[in-house]
PDB file of C-alpha atoms in Angstrom:
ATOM      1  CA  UNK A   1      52.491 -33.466  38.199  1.00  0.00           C
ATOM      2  CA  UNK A   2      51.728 -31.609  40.926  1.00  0.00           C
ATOM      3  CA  UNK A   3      48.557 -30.702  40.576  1.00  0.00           C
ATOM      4  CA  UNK A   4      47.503 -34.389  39.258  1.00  0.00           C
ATOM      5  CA  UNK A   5      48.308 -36.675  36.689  1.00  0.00           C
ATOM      6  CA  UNK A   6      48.234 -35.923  32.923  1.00  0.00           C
ATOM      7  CA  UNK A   7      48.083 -38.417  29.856  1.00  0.00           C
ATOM      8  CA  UNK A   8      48.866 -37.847  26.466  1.00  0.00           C
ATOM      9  CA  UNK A   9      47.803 -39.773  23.343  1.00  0.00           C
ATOM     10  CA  UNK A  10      50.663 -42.100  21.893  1.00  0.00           C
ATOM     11  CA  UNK A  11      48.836 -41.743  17.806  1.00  0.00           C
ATOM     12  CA  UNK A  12      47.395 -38.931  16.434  1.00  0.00           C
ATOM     13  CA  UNK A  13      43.814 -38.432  15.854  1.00  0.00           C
ATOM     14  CA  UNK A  14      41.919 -37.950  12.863  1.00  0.00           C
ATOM     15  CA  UNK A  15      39.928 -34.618  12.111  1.00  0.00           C
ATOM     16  CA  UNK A  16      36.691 -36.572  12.403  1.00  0.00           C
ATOM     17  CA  UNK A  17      37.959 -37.698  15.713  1.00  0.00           C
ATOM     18  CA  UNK A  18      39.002 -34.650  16.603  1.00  0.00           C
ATOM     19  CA  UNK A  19      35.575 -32.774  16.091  1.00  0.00           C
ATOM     20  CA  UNK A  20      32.980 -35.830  17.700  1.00  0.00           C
ATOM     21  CA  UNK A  21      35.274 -35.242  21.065  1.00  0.00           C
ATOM     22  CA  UNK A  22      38.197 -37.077  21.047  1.00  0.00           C
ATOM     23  CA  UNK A  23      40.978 -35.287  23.350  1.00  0.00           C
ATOM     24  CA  UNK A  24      44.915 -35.501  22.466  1.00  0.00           C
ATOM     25  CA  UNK A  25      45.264 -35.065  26.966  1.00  0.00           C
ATOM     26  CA  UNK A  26      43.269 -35.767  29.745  1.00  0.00           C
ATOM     27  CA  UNK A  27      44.334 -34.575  33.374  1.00  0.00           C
ATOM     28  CA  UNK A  28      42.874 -36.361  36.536  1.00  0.00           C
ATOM     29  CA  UNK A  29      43.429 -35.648  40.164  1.00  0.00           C
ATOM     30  CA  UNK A  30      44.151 -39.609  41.041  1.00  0.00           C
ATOM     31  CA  UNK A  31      45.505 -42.685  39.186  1.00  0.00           C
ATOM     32  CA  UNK A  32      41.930 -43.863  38.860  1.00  0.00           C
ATOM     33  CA  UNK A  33      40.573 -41.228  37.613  1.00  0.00           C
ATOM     34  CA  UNK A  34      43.168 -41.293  35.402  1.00  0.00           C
ATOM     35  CA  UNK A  35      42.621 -44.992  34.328  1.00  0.00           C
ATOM     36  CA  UNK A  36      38.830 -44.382  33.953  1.00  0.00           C
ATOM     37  CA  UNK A  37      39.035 -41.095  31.641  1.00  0.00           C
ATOM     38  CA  UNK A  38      42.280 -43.259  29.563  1.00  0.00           C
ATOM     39  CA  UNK A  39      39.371 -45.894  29.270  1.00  0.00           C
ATOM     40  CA  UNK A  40      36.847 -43.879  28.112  1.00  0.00           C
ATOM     41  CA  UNK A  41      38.484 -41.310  25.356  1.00  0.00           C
ATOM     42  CA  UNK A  42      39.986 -45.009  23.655  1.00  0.00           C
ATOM     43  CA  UNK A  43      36.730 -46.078  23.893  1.00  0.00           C
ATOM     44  CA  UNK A  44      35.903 -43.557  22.109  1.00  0.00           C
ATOM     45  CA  UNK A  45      37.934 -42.827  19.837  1.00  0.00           C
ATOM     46  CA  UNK A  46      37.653 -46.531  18.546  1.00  0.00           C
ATOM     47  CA  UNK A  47      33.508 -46.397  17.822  1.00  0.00           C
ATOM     48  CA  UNK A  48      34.645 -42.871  15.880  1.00  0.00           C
ATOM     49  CA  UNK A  49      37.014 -44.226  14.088  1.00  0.00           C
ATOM     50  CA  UNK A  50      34.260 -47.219  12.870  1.00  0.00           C
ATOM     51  CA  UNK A  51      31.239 -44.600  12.406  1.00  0.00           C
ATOM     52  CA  UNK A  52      34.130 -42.607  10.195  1.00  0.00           C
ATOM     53  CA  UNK A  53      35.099 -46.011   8.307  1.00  0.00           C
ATOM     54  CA  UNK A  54      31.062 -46.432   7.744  1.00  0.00           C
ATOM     55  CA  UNK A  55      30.815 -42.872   6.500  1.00  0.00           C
ATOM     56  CA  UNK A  56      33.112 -43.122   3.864  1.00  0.00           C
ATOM     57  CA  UNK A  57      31.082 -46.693   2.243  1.00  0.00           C
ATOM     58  CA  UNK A  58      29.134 -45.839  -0.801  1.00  0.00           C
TER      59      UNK A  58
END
């Protein structure tokens, strides 16, 4: 883009995700900060989806 680079989640996010701070895009101004906030939202997104897997256990 212009203006930057933009990313865009491949698989959709659950509602859970969704709500703890997950992001569908993230838009950077460089290619590393591109990398580094694509590192960080699958980071997240991953420990989400666990805490969400341990919140449904009895």
């Amino acid at each position: 883009m212009d203006d930057g680079f933009r990313a865009h989640r491949l698989t959709g996010l659950s509602d859970y995700q969704t709500l703890n701070g997950c992001l569908n895009e993230v838009r950077a101004q460089d290619e590393g900060e591109l990398w580094l906030l694509c590192d960080a939202q699958t980071r997240l997104s991953e420990r989400i989806a666990l805490a969400e897997s341990t919140r449904r256990r009895p």
